mmCIF file with all atom_site columns, C-alpha atoms in Angstrom:
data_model
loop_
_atom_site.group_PDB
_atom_site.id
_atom_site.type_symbol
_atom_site.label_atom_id
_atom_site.label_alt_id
_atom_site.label_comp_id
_atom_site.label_asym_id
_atom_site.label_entity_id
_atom_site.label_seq_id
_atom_site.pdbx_PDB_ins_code
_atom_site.Cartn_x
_atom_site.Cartn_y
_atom_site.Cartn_z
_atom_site.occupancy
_atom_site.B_iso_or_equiv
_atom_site.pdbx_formal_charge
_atom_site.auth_seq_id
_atom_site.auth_comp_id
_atom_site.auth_asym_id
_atom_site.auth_atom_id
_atom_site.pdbx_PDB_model_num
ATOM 1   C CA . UNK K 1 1   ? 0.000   0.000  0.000   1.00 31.00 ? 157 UNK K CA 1
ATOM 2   C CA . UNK K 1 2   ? 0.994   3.489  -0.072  1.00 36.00 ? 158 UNK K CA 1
ATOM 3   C CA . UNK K 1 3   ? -0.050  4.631  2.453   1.00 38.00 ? 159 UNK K CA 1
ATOM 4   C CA . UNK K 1 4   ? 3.125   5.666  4.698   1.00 45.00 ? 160 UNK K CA 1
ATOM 5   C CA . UNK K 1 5   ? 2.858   3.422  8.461   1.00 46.00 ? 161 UNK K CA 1
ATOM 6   C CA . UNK K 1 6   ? 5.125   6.242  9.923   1.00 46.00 ? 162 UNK K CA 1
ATOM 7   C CA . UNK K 1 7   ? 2.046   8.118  10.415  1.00 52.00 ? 163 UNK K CA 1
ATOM 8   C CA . UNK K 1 8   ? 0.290   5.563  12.775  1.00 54.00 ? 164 UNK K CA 1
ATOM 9   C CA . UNK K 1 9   ? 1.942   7.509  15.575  1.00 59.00 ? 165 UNK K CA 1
ATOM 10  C CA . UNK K 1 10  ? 0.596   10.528 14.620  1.00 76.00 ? 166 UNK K CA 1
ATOM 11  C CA . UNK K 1 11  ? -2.903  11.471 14.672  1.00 76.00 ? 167 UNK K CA 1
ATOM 12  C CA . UNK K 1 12  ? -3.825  13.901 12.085  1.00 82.00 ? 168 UNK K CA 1
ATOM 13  C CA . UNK K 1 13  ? -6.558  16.497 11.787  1.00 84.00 ? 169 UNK K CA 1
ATOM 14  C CA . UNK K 1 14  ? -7.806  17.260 8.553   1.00 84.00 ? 170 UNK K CA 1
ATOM 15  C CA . UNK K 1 15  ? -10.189 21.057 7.986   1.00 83.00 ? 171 UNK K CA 1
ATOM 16  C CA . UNK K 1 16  ? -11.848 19.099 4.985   1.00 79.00 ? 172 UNK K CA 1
ATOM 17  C CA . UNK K 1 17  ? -12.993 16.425 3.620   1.00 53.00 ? 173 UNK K CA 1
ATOM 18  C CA . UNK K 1 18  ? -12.215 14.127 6.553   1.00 43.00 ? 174 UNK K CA 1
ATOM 19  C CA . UNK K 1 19  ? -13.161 12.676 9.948   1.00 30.00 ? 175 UNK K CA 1
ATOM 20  C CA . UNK K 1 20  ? -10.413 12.238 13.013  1.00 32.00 ? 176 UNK K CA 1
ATOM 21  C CA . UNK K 1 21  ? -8.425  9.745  12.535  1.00 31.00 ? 177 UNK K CA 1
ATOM 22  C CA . UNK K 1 22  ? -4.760  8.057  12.430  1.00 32.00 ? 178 UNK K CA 1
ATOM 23  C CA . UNK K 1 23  ? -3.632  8.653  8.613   1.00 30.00 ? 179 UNK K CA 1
ATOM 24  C CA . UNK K 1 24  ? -3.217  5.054  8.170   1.00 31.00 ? 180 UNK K CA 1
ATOM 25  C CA . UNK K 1 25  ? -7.111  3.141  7.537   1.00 29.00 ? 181 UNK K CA 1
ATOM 26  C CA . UNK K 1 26  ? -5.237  0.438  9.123   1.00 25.00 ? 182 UNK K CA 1
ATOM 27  C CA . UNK K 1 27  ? -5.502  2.182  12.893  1.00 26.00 ? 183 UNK K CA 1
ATOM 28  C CA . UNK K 1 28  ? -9.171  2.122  13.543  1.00 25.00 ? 184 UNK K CA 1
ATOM 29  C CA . UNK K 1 29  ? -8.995  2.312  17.220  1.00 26.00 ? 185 UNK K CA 1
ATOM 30  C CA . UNK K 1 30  ? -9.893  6.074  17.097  1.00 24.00 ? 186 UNK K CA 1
ATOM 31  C CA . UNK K 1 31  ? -13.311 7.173  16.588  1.00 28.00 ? 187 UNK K CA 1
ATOM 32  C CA . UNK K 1 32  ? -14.221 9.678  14.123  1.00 26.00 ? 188 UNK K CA 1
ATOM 33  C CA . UNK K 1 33  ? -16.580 12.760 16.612  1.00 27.00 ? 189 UNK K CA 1
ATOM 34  C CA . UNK K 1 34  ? -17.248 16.055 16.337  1.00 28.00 ? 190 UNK K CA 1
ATOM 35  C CA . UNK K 1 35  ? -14.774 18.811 17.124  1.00 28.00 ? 191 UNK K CA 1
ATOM 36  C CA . UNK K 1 36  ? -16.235 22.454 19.297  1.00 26.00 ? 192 UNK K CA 1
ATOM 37  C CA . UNK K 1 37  ? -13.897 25.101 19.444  1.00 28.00 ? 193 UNK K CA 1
ATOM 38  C CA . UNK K 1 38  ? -14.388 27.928 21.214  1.00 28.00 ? 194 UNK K CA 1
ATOM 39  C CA . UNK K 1 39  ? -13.273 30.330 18.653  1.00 29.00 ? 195 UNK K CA 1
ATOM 40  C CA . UNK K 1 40  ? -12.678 33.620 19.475  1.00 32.00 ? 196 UNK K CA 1
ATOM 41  C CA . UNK K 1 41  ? -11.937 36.621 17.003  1.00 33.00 ? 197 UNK K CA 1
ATOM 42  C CA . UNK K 1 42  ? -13.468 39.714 15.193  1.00 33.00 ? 198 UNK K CA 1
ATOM 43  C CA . UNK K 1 43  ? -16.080 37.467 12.969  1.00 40.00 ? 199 UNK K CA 1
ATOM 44  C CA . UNK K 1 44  ? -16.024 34.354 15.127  1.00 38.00 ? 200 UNK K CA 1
ATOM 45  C CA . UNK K 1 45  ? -17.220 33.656 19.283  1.00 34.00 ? 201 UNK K CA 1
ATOM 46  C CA . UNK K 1 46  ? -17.946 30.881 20.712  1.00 33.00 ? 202 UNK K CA 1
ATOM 47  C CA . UNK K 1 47  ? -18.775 29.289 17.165  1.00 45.00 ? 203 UNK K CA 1
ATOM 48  C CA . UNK K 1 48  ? -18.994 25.671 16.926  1.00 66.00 ? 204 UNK K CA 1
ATOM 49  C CA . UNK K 1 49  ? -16.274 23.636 14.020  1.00 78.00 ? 205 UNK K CA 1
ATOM 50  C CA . UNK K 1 50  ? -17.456 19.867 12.847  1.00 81.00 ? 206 UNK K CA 1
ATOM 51  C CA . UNK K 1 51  ? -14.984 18.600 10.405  1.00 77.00 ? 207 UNK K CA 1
ATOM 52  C CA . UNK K 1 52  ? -17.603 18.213 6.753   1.00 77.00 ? 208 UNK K CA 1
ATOM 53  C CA . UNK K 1 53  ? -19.526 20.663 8.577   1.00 85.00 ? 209 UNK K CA 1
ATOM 54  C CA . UNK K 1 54  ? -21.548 23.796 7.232   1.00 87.00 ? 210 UNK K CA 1
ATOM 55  C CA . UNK K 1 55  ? -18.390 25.649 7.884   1.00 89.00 ? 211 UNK K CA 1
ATOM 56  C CA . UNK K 1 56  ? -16.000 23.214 5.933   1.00 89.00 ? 212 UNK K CA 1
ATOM 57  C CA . UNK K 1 57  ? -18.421 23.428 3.301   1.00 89.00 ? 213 UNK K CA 1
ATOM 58  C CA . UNK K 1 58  ? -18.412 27.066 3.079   1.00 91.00 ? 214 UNK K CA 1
ATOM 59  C CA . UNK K 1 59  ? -14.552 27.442 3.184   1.00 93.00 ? 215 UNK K CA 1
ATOM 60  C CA . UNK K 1 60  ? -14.631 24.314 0.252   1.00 92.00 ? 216 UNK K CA 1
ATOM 61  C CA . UNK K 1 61  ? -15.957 27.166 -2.027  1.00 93.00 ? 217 UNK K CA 1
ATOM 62  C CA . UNK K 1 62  ? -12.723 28.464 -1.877  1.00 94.00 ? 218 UNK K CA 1
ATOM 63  C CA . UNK K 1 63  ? -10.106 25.361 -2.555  1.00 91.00 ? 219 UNK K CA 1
ATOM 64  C CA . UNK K 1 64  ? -10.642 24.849 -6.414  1.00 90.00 ? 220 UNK K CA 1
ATOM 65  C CA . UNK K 1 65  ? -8.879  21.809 -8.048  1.00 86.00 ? 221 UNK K CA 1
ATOM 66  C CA . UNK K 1 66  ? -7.302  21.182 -11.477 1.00 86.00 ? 222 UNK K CA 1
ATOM 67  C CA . UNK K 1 67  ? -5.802  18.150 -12.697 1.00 86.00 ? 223 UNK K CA 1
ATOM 68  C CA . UNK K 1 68  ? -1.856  18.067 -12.509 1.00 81.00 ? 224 UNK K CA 1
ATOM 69  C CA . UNK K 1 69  ? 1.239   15.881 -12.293 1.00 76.00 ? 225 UNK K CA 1
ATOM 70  C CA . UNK K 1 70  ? -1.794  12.762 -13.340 1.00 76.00 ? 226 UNK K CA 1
ATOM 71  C CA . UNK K 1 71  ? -3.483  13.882 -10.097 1.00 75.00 ? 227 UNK K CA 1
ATOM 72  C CA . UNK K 1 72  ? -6.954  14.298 -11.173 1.00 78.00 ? 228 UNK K CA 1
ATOM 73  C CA . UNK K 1 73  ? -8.013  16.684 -8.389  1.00 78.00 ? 229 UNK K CA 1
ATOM 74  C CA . UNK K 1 74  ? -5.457  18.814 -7.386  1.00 80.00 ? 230 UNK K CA 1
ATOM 75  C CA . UNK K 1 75  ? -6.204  21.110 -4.674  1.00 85.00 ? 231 UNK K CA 1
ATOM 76  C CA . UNK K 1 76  ? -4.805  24.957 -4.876  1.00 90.00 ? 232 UNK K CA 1
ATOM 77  C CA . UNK K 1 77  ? -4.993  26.945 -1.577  1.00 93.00 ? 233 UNK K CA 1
ATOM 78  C CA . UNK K 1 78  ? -4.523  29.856 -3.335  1.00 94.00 ? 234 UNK K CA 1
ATOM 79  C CA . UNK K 1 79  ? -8.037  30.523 -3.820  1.00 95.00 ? 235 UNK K CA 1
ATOM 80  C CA . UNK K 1 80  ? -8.508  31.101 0.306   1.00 96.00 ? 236 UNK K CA 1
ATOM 81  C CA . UNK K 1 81  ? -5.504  32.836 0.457   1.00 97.00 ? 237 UNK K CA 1
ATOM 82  C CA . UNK K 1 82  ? -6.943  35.602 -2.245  1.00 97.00 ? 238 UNK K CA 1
ATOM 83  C CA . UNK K 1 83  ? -9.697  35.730 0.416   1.00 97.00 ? 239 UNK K CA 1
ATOM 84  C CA . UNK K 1 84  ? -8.261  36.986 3.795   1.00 97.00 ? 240 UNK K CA 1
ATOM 85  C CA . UNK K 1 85  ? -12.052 36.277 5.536   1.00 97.00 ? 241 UNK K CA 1
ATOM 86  C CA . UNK K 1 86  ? -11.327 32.992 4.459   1.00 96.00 ? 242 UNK K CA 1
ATOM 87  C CA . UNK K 1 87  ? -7.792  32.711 5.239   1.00 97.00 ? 243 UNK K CA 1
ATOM 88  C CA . UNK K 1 88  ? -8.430  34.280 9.083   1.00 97.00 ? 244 UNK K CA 1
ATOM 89  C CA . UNK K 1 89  ? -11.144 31.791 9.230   1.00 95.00 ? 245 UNK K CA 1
ATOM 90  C CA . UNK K 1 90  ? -8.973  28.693 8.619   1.00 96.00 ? 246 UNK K CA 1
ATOM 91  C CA . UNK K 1 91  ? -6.501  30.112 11.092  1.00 97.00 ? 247 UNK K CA 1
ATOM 92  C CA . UNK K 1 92  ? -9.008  31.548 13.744  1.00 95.00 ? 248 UNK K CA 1
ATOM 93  C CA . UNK K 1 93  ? -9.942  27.462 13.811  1.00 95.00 ? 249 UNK K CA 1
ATOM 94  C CA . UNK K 1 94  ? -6.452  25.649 13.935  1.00 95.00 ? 250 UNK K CA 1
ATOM 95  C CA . UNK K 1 95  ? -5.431  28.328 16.284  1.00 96.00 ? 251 UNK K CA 1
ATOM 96  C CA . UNK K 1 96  ? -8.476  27.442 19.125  1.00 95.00 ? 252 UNK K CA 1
ATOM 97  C CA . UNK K 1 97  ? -7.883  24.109 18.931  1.00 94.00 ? 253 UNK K CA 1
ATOM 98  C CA . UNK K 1 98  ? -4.657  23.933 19.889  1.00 95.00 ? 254 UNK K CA 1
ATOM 99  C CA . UNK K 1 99  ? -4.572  26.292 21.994  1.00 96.00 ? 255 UNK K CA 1
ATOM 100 C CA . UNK K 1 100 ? -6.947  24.098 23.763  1.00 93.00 ? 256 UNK K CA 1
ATOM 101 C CA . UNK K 1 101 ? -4.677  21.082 23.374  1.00 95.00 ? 257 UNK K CA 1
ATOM 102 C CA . UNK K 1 102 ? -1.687  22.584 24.224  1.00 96.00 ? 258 UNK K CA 1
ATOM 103 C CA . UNK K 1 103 ? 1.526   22.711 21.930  1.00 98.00 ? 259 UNK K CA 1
ATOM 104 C CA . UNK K 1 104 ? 5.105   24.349 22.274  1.00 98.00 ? 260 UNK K CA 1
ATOM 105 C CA . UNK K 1 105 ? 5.908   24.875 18.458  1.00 98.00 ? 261 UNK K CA 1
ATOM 106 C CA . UNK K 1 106 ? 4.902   24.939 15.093  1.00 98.00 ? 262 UNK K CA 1
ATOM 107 C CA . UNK K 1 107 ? 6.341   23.091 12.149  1.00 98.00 ? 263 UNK K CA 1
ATOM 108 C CA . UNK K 1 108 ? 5.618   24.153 8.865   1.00 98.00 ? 264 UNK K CA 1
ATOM 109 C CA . UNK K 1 109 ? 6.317   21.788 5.924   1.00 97.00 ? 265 UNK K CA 1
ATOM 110 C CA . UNK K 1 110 ? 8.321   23.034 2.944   1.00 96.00 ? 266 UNK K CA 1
ATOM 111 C CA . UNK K 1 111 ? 6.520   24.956 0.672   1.00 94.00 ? 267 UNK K CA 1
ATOM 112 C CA . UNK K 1 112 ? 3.112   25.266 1.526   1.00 96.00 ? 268 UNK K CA 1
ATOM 113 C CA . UNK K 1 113 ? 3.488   24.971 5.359   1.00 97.00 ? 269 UNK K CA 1
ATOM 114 C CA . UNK K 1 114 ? 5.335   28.052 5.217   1.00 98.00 ? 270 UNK K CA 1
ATOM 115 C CA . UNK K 1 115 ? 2.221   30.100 4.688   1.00 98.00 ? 271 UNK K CA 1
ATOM 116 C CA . UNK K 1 116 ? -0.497  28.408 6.763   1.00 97.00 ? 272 UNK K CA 1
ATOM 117 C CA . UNK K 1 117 ? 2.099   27.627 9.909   1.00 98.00 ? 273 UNK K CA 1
ATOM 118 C CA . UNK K 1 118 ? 3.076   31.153 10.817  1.00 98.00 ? 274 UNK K CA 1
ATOM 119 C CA . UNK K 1 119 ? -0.216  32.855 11.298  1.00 98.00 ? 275 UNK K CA 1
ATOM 120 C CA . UNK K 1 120 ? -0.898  29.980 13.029  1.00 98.00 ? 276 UNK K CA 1
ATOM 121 C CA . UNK K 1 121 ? 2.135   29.781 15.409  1.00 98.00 ? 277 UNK K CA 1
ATOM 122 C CA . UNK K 1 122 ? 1.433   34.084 15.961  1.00 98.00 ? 278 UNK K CA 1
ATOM 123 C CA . UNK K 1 123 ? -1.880  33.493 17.288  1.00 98.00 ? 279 UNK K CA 1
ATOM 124 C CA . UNK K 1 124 ? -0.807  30.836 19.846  1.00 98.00 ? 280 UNK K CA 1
ATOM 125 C CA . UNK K 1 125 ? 2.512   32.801 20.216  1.00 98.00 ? 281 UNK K CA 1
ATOM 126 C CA . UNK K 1 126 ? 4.365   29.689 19.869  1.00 98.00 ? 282 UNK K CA 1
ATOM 127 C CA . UNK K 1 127 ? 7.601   29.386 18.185  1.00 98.00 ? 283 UNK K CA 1
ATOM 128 C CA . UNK K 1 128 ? 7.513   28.480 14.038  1.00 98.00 ? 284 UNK K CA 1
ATOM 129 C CA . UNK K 1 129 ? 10.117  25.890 12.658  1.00 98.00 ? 285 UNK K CA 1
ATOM 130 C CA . UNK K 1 130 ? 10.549  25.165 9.010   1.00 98.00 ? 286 UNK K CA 1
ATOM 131 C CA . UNK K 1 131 ? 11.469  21.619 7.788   1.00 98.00 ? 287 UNK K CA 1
ATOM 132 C CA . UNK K 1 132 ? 12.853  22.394 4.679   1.00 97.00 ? 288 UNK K CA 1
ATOM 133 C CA . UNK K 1 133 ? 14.229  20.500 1.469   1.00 93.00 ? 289 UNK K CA 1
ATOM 134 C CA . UNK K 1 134 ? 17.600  18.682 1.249   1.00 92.00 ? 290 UNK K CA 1
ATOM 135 C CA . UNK K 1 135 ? 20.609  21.642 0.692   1.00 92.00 ? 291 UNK K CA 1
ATOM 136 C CA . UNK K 1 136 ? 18.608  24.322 2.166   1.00 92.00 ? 292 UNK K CA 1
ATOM 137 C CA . UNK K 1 137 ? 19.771  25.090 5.416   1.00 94.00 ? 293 UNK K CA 1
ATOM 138 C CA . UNK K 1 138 ? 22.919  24.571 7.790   1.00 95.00 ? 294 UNK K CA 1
ATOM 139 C CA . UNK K 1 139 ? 23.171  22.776 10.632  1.00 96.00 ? 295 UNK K CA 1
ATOM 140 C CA . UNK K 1 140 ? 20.556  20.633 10.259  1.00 97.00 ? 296 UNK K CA 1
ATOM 141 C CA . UNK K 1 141 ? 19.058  16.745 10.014  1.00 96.00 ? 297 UNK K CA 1
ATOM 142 C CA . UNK K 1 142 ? 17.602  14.387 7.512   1.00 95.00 ? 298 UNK K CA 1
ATOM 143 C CA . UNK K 1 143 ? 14.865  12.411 7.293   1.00 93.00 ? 299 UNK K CA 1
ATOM 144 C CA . UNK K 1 144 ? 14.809  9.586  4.900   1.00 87.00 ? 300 UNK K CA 1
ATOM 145 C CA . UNK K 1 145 ? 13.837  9.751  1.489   1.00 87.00 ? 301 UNK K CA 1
ATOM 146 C CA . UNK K 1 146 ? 10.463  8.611  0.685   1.00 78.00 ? 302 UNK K CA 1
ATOM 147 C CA . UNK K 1 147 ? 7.282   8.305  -1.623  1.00 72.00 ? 303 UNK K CA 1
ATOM 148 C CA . UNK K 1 148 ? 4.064   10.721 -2.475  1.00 69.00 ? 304 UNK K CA 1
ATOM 149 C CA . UNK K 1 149 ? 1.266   10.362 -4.840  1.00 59.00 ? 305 UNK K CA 1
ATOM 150 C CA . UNK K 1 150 ? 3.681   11.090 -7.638  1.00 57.00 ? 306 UNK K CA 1
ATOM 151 C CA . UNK K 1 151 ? 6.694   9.860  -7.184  1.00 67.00 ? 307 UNK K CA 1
ATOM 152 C CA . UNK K 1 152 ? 9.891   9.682  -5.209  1.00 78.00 ? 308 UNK K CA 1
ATOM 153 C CA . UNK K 1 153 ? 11.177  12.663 -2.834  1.00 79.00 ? 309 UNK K CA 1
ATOM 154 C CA . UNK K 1 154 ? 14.461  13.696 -0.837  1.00 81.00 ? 310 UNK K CA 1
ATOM 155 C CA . UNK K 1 155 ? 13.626  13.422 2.695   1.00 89.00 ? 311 UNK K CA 1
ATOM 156 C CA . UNK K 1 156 ? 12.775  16.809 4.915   1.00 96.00 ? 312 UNK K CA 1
ATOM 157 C CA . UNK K 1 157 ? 15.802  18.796 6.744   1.00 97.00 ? 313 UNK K CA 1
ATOM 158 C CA . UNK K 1 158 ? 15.332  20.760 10.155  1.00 98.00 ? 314 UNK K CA 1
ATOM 159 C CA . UNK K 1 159 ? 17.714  22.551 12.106  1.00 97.00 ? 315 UNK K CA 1
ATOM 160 C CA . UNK K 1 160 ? 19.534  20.286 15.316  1.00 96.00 ? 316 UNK K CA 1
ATOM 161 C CA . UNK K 1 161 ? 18.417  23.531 18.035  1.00 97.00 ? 317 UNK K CA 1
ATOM 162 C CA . UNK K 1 162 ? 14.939  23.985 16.635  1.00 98.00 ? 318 UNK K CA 1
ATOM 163 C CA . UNK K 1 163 ? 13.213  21.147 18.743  1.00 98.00 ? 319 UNK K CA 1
ATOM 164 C CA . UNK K 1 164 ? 14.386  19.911 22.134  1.00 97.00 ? 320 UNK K CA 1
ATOM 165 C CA . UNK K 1 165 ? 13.824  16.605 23.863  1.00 97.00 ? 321 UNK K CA 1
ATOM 166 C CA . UNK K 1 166 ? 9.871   16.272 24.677  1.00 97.00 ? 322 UNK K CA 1
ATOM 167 C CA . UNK K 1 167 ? 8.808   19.620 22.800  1.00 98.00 ? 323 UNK K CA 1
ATOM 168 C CA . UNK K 1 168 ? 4.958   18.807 22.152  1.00 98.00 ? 324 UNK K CA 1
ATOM 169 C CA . UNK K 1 169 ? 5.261   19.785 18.122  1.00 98.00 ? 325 UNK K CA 1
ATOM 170 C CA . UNK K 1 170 ? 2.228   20.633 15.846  1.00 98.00 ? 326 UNK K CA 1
ATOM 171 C CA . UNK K 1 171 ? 2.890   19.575 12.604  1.00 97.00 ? 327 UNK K CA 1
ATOM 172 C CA . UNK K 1 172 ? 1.390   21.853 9.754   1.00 97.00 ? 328 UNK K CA 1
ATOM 173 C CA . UNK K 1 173 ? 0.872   21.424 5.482   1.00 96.00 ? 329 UNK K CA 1
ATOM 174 C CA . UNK K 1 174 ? -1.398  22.140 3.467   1.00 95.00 ? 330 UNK K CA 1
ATOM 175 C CA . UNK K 1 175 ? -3.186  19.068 2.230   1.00 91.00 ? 331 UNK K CA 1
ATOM 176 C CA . UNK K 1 176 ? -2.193  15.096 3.052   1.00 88.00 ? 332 UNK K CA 1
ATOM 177 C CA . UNK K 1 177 ? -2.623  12.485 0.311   1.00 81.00 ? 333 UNK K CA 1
ATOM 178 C CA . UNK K 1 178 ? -0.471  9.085  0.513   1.00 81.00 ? 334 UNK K CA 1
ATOM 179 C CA . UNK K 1 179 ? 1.032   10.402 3.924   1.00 86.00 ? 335 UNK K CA 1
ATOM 180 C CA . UNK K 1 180 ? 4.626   10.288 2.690   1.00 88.00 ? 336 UNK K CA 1
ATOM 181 C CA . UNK K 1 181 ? 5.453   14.395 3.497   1.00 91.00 ? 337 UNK K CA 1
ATOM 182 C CA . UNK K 1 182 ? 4.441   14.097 6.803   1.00 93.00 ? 338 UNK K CA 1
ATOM 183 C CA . UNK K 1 183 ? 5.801   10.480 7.679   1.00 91.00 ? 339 UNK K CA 1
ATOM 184 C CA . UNK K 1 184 ? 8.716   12.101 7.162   1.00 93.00 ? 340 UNK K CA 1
ATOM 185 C CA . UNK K 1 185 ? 8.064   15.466 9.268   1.00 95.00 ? 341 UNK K CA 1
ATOM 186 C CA . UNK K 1 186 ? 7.066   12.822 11.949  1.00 95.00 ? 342 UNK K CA 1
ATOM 187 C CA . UNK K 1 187 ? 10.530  10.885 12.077  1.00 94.00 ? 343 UNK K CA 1
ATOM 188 C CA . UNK K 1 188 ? 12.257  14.391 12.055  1.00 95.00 ? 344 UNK K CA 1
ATOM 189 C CA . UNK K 1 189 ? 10.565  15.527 15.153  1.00 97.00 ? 345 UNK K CA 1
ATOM 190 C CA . UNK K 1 190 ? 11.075  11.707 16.517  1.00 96.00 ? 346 UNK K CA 1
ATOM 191 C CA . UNK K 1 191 ? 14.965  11.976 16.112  1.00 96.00 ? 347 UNK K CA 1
ATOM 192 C CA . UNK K 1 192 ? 15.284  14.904 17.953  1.00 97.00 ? 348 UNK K CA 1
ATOM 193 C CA . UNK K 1 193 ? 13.650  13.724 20.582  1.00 97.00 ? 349 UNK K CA 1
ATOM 194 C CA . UNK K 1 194 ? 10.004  15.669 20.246  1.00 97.00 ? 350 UNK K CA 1
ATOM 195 C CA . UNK K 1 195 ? 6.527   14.440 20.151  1.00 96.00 ? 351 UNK K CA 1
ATOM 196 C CA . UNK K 1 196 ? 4.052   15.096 18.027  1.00 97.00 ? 352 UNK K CA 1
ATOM 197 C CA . UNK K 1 197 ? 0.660   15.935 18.656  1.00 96.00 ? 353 UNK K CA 1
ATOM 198 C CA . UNK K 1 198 ? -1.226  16.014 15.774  1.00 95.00 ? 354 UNK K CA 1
ATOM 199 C CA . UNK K 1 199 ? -0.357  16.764 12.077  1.00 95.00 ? 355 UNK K CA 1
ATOM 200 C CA . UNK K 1 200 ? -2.877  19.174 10.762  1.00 95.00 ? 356 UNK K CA 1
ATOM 201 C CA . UNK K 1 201 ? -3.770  19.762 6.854   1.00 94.00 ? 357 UNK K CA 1
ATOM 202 C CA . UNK K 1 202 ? -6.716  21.885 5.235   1.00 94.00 ? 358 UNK K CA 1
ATOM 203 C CA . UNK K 1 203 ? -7.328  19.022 3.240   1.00 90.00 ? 359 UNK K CA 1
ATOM 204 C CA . UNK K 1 204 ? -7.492  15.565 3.109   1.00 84.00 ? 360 UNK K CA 1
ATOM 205 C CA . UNK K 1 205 ? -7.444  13.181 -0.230  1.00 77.00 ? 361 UNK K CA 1
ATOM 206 C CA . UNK K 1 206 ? -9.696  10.354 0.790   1.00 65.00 ? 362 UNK K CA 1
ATOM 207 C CA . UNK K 1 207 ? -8.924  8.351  -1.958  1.00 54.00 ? 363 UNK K CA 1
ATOM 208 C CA . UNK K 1 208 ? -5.718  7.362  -0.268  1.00 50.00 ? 364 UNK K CA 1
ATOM 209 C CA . UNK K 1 209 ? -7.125  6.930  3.071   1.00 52.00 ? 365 UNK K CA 1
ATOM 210 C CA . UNK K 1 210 ? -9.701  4.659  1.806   1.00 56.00 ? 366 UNK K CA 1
ATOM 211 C CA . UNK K 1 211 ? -9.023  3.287  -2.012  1.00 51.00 ? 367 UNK K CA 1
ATOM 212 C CA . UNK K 1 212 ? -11.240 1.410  -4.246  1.00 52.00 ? 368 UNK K CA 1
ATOM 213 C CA . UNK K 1 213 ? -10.290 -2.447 -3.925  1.00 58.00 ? 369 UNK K CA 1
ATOM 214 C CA . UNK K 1 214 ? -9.563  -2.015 -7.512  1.00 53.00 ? 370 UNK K CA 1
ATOM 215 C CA . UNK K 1 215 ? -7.639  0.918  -7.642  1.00 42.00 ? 371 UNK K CA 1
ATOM 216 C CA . UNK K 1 216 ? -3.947  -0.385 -6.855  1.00 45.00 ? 372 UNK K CA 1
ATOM 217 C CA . UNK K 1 217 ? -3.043  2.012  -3.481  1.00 40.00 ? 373 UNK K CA 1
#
């Protein structure tokens, strides 16, 4: 299967298109439930969030999808981010959840991550750490190379000082598919000696979660 078993240890939550669950269909020992955040902000108090909610459906408007790279439904954040309602939204409801759980930093996955982790990280005033390509920055680690929905990637760098032993880490990108970026976000936090609470993602492709028995995944 594709599907990456890295992220068994790491429960993910998804803004779209998915229930709570570990990434891995595999781990059923979690039950998918509702989600209430008390969500406070200009345009939002004491709202309610329910992953394939009302409110999932709204902000859905705004992630149009294009085929590319033989994906068939390739999702582009850029239509939220032309909306900065939109974008506060998506932020105003990552931010009261963990706040609520309780994290000490942010990790942002390279590229995407980079724009949804810091106003993210700002609102909880938590510290933001990139985990960036191979070659991009000095003095850091590597994570192994490994697989996504098309094709074969250089693992994910991070700095050795940026996470200490038992830092409580929120992993952050923009959309999950086969698992593979974040498995290996997950082992980076895991070497230095982190954990990680959740990995969170706007989206979630549910036809790697849960193929078709016919569909080779």
């Amino acid at each position: 299967p594709i599907l990456h078993n890295a992220m068994k240890t790491a429960p993910s939550f998804c803004l779209l298109l998915s229930l709570h669950h570990n990434i891995s269909r595999r781990c059923s020992s979690i039950k998918p439930r509702r989600l209430f955040s008390a969500i406070k902000s200009s345009n939002y108090i004491n709202m309610s969030y329910e992953q394939d909610g009302a409110e999932a459906k709204e902000i859905a408007k705004y992630l149009p999808y294009f085929p590319f790279k033989g994906i068939p439904k390739f999702y582009d954040i850029g239509g939220f981010l032309e909306k900065p309602e939109v974008f506060q939204q998506i932020v105003d409801i990552f931010a009261a959840r963990y706040d609520s759980i309780g994290i000490d930093a942010v990790a942002g996955l390279d590229a995407r991550g980079f724009i949804l982790g810091p106003p993210i990280a700002l609102a909880l005033k938590k510290p933001f750490i990139m985990m960036r390509k191979k070659g991009k920055m000095p003095n850091s680690i590597s994570s192994a190379d490994y697989n996504v929905e098309y094709g074969k990637r250089a693992g994910l760098t991070v700095q050795r000082d940026k996470i200490s032993k038992g830092d409580r880490v929120l992993i952050i990108d923009d959309l999950v598919a086969t698992g593979g970026t974040l498995s290996s976000a997950v082992s980076l936090v895991h070497l230095c000696g982190g954990t990680v609470v959740e990995c969170a993602c706007v989206v979630e492709i549910k036809m790697f979660i849960d193929p078709p028995a016919d569909s080779g995944l």
